[in-house]
mmCIF file of C-alpha atoms in Angstrom:
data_model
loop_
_atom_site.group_PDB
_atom_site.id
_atom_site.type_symbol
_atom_site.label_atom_id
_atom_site.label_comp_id
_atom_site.label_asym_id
_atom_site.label_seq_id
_atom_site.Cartn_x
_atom_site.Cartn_y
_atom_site.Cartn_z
ATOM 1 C CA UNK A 421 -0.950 16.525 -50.148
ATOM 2 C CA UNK A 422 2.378 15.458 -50.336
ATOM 3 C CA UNK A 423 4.702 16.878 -52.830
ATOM 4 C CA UNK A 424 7.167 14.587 -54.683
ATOM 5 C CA UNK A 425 9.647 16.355 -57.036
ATOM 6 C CA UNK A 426 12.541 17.146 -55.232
ATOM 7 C CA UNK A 427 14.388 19.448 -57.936
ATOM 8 C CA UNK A 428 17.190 19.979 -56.091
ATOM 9 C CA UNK A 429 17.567 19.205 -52.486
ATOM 10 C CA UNK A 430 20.534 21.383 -52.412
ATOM 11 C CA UNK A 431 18.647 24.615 -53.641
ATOM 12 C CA UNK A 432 18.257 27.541 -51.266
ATOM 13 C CA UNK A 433 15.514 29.530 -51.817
ATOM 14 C CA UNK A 434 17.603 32.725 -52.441
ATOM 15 C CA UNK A 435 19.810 32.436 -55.299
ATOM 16 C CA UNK A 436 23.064 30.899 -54.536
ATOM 17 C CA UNK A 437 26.043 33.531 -53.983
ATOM 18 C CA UNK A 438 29.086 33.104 -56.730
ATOM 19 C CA UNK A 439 31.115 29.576 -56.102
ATOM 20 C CA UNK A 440 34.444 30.305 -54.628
ATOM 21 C CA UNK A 441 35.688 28.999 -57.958
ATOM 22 C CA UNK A 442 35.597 32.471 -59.418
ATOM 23 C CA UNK A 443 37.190 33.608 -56.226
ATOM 24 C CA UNK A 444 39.941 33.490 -53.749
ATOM 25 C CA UNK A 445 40.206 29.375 -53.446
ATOM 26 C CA UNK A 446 38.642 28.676 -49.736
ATOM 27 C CA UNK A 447 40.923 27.312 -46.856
ATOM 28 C CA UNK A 448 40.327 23.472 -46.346
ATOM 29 C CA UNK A 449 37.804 22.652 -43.724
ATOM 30 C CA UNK A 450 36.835 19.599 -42.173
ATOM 31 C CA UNK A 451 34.101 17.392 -44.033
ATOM 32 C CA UNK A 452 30.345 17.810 -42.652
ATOM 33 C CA UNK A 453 27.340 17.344 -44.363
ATOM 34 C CA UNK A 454 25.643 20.739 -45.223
ATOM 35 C CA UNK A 455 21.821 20.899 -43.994
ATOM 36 C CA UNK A 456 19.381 20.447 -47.194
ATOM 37 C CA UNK A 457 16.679 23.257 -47.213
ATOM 38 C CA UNK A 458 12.764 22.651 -48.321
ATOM 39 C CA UNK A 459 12.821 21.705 -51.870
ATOM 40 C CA UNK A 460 10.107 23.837 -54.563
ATOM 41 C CA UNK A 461 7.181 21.794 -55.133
ATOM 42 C CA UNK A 462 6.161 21.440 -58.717
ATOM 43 C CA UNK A 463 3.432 18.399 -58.520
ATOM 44 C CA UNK A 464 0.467 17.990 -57.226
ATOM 45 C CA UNK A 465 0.390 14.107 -56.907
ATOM 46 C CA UNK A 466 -3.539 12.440 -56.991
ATOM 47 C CA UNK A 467 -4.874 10.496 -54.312
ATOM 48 C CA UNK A 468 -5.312 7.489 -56.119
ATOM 49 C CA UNK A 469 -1.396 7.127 -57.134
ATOM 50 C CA UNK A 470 -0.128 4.014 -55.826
ATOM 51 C CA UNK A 471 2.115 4.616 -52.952
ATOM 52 C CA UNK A 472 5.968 3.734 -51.940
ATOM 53 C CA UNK A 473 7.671 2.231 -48.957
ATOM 54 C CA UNK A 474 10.795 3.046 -49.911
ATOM 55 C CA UNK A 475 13.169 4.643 -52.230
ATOM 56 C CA UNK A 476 15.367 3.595 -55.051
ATOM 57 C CA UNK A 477 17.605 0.882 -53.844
ATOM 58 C CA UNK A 478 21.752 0.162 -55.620
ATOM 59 C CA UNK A 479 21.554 -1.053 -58.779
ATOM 60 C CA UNK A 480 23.771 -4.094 -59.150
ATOM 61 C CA UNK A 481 25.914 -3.570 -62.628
ATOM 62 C CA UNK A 482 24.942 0.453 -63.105
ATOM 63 C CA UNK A 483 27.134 1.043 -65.588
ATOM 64 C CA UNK A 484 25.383 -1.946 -67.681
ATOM 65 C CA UNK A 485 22.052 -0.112 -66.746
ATOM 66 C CA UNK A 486 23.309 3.105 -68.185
ATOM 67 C CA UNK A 487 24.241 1.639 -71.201
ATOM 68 C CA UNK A 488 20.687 -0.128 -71.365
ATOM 69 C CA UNK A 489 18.776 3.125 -70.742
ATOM 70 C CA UNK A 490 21.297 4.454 -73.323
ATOM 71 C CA UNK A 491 20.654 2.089 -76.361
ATOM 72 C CA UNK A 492 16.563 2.149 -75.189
ATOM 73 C CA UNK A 493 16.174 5.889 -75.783
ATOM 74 C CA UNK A 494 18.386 6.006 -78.673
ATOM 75 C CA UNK A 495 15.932 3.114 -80.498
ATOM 76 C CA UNK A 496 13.093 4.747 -79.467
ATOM 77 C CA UNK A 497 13.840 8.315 -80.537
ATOM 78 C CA UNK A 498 15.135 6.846 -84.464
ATOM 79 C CA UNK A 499 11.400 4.887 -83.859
ATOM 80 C CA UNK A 500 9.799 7.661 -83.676
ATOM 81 C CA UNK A 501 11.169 9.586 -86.467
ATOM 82 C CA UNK A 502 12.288 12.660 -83.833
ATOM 83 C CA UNK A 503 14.929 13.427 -86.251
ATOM 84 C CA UNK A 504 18.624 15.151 -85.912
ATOM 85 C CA UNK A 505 18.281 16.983 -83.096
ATOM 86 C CA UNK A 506 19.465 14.689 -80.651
ATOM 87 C CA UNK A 507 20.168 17.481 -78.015
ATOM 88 C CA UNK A 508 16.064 17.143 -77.578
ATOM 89 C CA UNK A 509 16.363 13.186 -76.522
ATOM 90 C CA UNK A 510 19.522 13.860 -74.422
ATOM 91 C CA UNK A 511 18.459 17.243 -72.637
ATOM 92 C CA UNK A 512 15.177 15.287 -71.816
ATOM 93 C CA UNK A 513 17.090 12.303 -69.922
ATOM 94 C CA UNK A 514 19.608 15.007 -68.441
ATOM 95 C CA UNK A 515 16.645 16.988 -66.690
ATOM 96 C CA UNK A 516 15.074 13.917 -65.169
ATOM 97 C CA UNK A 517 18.353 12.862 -63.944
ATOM 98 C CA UNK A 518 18.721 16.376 -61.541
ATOM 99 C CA UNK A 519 15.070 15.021 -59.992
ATOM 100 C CA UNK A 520 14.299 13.047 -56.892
ATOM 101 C CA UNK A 521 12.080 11.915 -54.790
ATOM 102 C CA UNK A 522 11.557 13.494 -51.377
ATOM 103 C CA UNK A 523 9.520 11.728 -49.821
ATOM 104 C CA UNK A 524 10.569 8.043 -49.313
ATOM 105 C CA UNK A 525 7.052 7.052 -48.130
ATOM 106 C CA UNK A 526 5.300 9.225 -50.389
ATOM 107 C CA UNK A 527 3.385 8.454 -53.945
ATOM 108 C CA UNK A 528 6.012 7.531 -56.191
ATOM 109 C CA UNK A 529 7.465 10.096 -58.135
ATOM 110 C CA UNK A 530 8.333 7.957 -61.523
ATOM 111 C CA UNK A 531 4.259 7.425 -61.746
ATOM 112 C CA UNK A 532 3.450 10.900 -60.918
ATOM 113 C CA UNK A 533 5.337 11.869 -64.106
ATOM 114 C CA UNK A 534 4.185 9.331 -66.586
ATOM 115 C CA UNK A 535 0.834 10.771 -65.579
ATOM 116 C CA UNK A 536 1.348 14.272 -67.121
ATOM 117 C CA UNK A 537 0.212 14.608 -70.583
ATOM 118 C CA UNK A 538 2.780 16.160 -72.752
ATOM 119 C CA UNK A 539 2.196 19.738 -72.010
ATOM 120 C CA UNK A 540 2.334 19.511 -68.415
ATOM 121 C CA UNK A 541 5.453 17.297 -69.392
ATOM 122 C CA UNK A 542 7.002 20.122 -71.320
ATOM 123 C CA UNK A 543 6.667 22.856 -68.305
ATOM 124 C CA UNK A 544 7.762 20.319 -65.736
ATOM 125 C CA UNK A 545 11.137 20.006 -67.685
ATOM 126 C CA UNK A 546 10.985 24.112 -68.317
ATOM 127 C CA UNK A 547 10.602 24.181 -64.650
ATOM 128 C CA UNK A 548 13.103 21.741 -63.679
ATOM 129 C CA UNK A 549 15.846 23.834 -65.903
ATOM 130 C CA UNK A 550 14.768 27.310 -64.822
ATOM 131 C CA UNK A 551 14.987 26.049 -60.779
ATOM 132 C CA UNK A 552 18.626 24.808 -61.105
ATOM 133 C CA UNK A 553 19.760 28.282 -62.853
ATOM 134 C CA UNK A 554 18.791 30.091 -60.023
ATOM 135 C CA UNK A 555 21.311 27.810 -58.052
ATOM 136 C CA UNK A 556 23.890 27.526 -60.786
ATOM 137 C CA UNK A 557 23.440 29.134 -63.810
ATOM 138 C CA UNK A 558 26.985 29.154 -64.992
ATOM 139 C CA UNK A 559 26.268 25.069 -65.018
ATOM 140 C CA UNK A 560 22.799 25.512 -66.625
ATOM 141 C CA UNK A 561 24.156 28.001 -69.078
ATOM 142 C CA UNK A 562 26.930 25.575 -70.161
ATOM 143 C CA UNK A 563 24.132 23.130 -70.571
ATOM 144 C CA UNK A 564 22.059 25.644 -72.625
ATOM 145 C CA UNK A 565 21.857 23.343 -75.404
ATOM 146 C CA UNK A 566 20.411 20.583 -73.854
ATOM 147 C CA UNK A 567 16.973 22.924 -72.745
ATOM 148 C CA UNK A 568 17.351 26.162 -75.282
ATOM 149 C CA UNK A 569 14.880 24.036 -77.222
ATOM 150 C CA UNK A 570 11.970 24.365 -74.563
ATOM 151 C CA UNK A 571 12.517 28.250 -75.178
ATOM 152 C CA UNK A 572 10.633 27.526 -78.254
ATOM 153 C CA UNK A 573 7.015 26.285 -78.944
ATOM 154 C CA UNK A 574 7.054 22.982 -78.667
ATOM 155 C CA UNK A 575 5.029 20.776 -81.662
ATOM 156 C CA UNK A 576 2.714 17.668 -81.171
ATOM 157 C CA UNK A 577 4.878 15.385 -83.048
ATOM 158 C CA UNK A 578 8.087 16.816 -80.230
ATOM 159 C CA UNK A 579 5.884 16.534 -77.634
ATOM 160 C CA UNK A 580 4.866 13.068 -78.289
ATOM 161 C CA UNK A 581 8.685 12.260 -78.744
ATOM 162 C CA UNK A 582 9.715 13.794 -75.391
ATOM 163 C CA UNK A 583 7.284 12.134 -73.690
ATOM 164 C CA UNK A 584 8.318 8.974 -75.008
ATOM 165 C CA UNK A 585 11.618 9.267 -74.673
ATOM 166 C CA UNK A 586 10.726 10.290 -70.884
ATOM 167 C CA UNK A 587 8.520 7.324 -70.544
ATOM 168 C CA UNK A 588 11.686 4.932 -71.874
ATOM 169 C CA UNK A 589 14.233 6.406 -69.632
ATOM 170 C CA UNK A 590 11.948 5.841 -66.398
ATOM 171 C CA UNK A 591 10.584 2.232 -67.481
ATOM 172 C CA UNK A 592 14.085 1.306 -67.910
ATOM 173 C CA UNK A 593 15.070 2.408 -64.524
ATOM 174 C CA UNK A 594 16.675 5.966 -64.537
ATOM 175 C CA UNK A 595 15.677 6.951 -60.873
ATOM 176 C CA UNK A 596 17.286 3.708 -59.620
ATOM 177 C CA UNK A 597 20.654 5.461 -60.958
ATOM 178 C CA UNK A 598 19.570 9.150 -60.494
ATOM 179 C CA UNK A 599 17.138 9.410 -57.775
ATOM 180 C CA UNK A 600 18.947 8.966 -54.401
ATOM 181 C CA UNK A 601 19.556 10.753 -51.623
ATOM 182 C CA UNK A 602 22.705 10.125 -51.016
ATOM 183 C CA UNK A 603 25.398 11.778 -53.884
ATOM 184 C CA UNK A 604 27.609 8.551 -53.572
ATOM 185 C CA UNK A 605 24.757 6.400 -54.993
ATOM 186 C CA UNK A 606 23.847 8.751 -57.764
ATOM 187 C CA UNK A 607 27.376 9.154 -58.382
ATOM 188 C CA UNK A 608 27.607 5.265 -59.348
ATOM 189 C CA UNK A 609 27.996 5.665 -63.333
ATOM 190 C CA UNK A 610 27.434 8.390 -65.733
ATOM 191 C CA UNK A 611 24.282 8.038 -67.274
ATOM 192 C CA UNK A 612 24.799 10.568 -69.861
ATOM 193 C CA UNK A 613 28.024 9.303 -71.758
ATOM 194 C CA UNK A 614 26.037 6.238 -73.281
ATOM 195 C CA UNK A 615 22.317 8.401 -74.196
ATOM 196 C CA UNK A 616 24.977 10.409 -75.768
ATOM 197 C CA UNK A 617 26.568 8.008 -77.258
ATOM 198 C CA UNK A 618 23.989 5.842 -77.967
ATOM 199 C CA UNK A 619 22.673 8.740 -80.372
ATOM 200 C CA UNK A 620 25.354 9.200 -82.476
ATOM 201 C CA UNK A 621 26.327 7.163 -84.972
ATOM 202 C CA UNK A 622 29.740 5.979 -85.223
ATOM 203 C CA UNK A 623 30.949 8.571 -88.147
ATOM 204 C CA UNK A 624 30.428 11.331 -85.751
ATOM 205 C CA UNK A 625 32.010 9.858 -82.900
ATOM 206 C CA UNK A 626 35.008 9.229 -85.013
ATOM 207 C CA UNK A 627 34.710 12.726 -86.802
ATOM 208 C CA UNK A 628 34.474 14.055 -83.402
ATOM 209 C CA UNK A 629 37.055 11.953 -81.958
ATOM 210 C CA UNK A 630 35.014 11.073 -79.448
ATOM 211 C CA UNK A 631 35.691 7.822 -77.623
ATOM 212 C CA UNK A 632 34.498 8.033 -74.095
ATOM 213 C CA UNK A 633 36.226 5.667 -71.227
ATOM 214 C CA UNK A 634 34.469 3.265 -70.511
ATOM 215 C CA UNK A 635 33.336 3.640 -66.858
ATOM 216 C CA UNK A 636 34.932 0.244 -65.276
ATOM 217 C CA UNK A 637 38.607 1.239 -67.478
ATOM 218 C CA UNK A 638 37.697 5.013 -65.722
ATOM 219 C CA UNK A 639 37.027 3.797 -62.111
ATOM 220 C CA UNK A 640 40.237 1.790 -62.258
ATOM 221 C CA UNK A 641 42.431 4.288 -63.295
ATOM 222 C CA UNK A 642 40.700 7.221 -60.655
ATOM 223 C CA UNK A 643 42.144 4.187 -58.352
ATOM 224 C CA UNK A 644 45.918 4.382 -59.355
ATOM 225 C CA UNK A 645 44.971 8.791 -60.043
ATOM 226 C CA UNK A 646 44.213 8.525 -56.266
ATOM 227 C CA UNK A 647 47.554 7.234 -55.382
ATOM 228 C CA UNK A 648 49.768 8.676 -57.616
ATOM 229 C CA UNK A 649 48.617 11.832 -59.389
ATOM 230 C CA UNK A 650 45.756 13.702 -61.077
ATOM 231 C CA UNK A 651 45.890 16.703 -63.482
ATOM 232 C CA UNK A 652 49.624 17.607 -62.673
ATOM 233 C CA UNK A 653 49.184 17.271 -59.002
ATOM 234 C CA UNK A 654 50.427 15.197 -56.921
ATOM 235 C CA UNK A 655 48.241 12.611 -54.517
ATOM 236 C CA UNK A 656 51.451 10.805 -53.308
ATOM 237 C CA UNK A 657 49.475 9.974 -49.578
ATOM 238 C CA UNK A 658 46.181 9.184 -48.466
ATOM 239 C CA UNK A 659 43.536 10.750 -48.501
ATOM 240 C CA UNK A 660 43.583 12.980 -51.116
ATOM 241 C CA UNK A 661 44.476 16.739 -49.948
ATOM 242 C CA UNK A 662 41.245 18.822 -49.504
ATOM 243 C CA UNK A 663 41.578 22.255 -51.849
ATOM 244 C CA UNK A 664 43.655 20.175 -54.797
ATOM 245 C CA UNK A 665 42.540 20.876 -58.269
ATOM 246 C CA UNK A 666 41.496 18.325 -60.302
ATOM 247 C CA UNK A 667 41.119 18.631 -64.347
ATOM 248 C CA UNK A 668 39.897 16.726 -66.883
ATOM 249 C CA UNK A 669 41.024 18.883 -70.432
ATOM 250 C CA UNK A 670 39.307 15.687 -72.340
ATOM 251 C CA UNK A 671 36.666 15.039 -70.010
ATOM 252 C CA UNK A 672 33.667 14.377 -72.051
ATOM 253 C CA UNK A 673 30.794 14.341 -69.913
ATOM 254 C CA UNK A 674 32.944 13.570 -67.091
ATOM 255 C CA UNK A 675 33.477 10.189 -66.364
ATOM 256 C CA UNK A 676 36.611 10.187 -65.076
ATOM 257 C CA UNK A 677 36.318 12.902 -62.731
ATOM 258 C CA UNK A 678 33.299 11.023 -61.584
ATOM 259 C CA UNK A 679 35.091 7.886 -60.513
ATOM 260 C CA UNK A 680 38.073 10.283 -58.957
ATOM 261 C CA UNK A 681 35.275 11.777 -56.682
ATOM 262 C CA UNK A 682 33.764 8.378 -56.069
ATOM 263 C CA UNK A 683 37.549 7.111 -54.333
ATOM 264 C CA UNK A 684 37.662 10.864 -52.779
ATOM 265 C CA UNK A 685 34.167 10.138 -50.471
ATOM 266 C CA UNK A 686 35.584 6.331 -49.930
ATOM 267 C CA UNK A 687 38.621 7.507 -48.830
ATOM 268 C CA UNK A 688 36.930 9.997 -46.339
ATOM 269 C CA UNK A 689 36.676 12.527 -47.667
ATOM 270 C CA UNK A 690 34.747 15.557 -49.661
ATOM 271 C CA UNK A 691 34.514 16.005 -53.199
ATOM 272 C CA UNK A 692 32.805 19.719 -52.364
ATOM 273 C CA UNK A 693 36.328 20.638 -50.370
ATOM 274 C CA UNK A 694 38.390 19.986 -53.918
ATOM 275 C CA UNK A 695 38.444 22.330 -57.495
ATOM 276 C CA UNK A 696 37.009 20.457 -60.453
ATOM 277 C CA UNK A 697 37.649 22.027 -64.144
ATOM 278 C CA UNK A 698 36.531 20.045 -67.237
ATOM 279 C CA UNK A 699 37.344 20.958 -70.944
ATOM 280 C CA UNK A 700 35.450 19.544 -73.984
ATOM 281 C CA UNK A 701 35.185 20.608 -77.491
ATOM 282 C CA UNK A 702 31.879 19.270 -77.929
ATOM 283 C CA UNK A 703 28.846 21.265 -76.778
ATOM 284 C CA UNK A 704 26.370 18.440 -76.277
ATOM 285 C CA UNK A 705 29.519 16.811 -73.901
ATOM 286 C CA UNK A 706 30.292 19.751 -72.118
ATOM 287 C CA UNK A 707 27.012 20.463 -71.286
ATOM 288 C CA UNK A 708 26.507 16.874 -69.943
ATOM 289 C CA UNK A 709 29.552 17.165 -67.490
ATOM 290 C CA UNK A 710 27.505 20.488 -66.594
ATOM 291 C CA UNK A 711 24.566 18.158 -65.818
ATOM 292 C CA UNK A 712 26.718 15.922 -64.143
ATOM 293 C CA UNK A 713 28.492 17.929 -62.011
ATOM 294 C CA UNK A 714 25.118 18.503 -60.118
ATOM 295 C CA UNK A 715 23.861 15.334 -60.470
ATOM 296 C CA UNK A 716 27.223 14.102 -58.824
ATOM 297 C CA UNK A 717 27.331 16.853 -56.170
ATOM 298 C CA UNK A 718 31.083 18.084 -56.929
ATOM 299 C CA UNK A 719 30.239 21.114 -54.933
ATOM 300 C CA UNK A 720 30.713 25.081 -55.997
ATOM 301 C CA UNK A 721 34.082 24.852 -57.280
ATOM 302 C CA UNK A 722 33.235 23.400 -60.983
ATOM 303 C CA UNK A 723 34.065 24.875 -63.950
ATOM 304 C CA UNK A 724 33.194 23.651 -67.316
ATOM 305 C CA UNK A 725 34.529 24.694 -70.525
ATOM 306 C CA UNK A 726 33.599 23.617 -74.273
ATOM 307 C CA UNK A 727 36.688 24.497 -75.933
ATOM 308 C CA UNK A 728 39.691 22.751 -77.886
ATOM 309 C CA UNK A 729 42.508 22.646 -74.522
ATOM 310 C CA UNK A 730 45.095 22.158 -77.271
ATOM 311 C CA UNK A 731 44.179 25.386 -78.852
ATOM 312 C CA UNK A 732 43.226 26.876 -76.015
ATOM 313 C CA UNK A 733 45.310 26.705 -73.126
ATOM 314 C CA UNK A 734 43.198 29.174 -71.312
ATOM 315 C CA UNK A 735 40.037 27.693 -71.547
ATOM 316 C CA UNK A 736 39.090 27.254 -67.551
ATOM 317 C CA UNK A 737 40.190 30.565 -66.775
ATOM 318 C CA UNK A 738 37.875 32.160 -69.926
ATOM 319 C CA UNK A 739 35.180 29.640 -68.354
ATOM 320 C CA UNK A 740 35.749 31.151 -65.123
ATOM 321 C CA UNK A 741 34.836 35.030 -66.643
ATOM 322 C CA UNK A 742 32.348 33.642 -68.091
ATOM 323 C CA UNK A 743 30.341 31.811 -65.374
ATOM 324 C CA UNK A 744 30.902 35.141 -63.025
ATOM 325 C CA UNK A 745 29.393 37.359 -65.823
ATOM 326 C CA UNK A 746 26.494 34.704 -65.796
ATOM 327 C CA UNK A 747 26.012 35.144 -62.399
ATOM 328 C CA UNK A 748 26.495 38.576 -62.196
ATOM 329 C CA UNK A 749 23.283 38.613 -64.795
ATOM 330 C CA UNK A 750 20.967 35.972 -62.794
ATOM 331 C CA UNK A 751 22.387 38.280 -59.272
ATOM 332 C CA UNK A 752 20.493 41.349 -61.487
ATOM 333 C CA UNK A 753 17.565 39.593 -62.649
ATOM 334 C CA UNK A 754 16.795 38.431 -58.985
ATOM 335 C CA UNK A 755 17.118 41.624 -58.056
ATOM 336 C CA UNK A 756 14.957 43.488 -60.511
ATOM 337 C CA UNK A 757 12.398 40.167 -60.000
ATOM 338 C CA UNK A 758 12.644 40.388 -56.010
ATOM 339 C CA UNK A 759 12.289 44.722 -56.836
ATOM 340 C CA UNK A 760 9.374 44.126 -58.558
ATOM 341 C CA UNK A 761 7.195 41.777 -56.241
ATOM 342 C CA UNK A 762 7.989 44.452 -53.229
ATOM 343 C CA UNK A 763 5.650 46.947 -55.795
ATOM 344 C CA UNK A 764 3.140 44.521 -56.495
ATOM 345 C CA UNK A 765 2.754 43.686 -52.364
ATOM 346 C CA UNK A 766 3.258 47.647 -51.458
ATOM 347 C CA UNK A 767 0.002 48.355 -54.075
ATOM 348 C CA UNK A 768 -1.775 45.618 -52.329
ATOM 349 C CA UNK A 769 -1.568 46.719 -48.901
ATOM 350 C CA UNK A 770 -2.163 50.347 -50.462
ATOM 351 C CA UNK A 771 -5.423 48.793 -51.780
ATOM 352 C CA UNK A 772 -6.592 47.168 -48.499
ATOM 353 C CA UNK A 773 -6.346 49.955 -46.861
ATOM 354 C CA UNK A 774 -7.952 52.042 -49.226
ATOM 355 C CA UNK A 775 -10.975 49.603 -49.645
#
């Protein structure tokens, strides 16, 4: 049978080794497409699912999709009572966003989820979380409290939010943002800036001071970025310079380093060849440029920091300790987990031959 949820076509199935972020910068290279390994299968799809002939197509207006799929799971998570915890609602949408379908002419993967019940809904999102930390955990762990929640036992009254809220997002077309294959399409608009948004009311934004650019005002000012200059370094030809830095210290969940990467691939070239660093003081926000910065494929030079960049001057390079001591701990727990499964198949063989 044909398995449908890609989790990450990018995922090796050894761990990933430390991005060169945390290390000597790499020398530019020329721009190639790295080869995408098997994905990890998570669902068994049923015969009788209807089937697809082809897989999410452009969405004219995305960022007025966004902002639809935004407002609908907002609405429907005050409907339902889910309460104050809107990291629940937005960690949901932010998992489904880093899925895909992989195969085109498969049973269609948006169908194949509504058709869990809600515990089988609750480990597929577990599941979807726990894969991408093996890739990047520094990323994951910044987004720790968008999925710390599923650590927990998980209520009826949650469940039936989550799968409501999961149920909203798809019906209103999150795969046709999310779901491609190809990073340029998925990069198209930041889906998480308006669910986040969309959840808070307007005293917080304002006590948080946070006013997000509006994607359109974002992509035209990545356009004159491009030309002139971007975080303190200057873009004065075409194309942009493979190895440059580029660094958001407001960046919310990212939206204008999205539309800067978005003029890097039209312009020819790579956004995985450049350094990306993102500050925000706001957990939820920092840990949906995490999200994002997978979703949009800015390669293994990202660093995300939640800290206040006036205050803090330092914050990428603290980020930077950080993620290596966070992969320095998944790099152990591998290794214990990989330690342990040579035991386990060393007794079995001892027990073959011994029977």
């Amino acid at each position: 049978m044909t398995q449908q949820l890609d989790l990450f076509a990018d995922l090796a199935s050894d761990p990933a080794p430390v991005p060169a972020t945390f290390a000597a910068p790499p020398k530019p290279q020329a721009v190639k497409q790295a080869p995408r390994p098997k994905a990890v299968p998570t669902i068994e799809p049923s015969p009788q699912q209807p089937r697809r002939s082809s897989g999410p197509r452009p969405v004219r207006e995305p960022h007025r999709r966004a902002l639809e799929i935004g407002e609908a799971v907002a609405a429907r998570w005050h409907n339902l009572h889910g309460g104050t915890a809107i990291e629940v609602p937005i960690g949901v949408v932010a998992a489904l966003c880093l899925i895909r379908q992989k195969d085109l002419q498969g049973p269609d993967l948006k169908e194949q989820i509504l058709n869990q019940d809600g515990p089988q809904l609750i480990c597929m999102l577990r599941e979807i979380w726990s894969t991408h930390w093996l890739h990047r955990p520094d990323l994951i762990d910044r987004a720790r409290i968008l999925h710390e929640w599923l650590n927990d036992d998980v209520d009826r009254h949650r469940e039936h939010a989550v799968r409501a809220i999961t149920e909203t997002a798809l019906r209103q077309g999150l795969l046709d943002l999310t779901g491609h294959e190809d990073p340029y399409l998925r990069s198209a608009t930041d889906v998480l800036s308006p669910v986040m948004t969309s959840m808070r009311s307007h005293g917080a934004q304002k006590g948080l001071g946070e006013y997000h650019t509006p994607a359109p005002i974002a992509e035209a000012l990545s356009e004159m970025i491009t030309l002139e200059n971007l975080a303190d370094f200057k873009l004065a030809l075409l194309p942009p310079k493979q190895g440059m830095h580029l660094h958001d210290p407001c960046a919310g969940s990212g939206g204008l380093l999205r539309a800067a990467a978005q003029r890097i691939r039209e312009h020819g070239a790579d956004p995985k060849n450049f350094q990306w660093s993102m500050v925000d003081i706001d957990p939820i926000a920092a840990a949906c440029a995490a999200v994002n910065a997978i979703v949009w494929e800015l390669g293994p030079r990202v660093t995300v920091a939640c800290a206040d960049a006036l205050a803090n001057p330092k914050a990428v390079e603290d980020a930077m300790k950080e993620a290596r001591a966070v992969f320095e701990h998944r790099d152990e727990v591998f290794g214990k987990a990989s330690a342990i499964a040579g035991i386990r198949k060393m007794q079995r063989l001892l027990e073959s031959i011994a029977a």
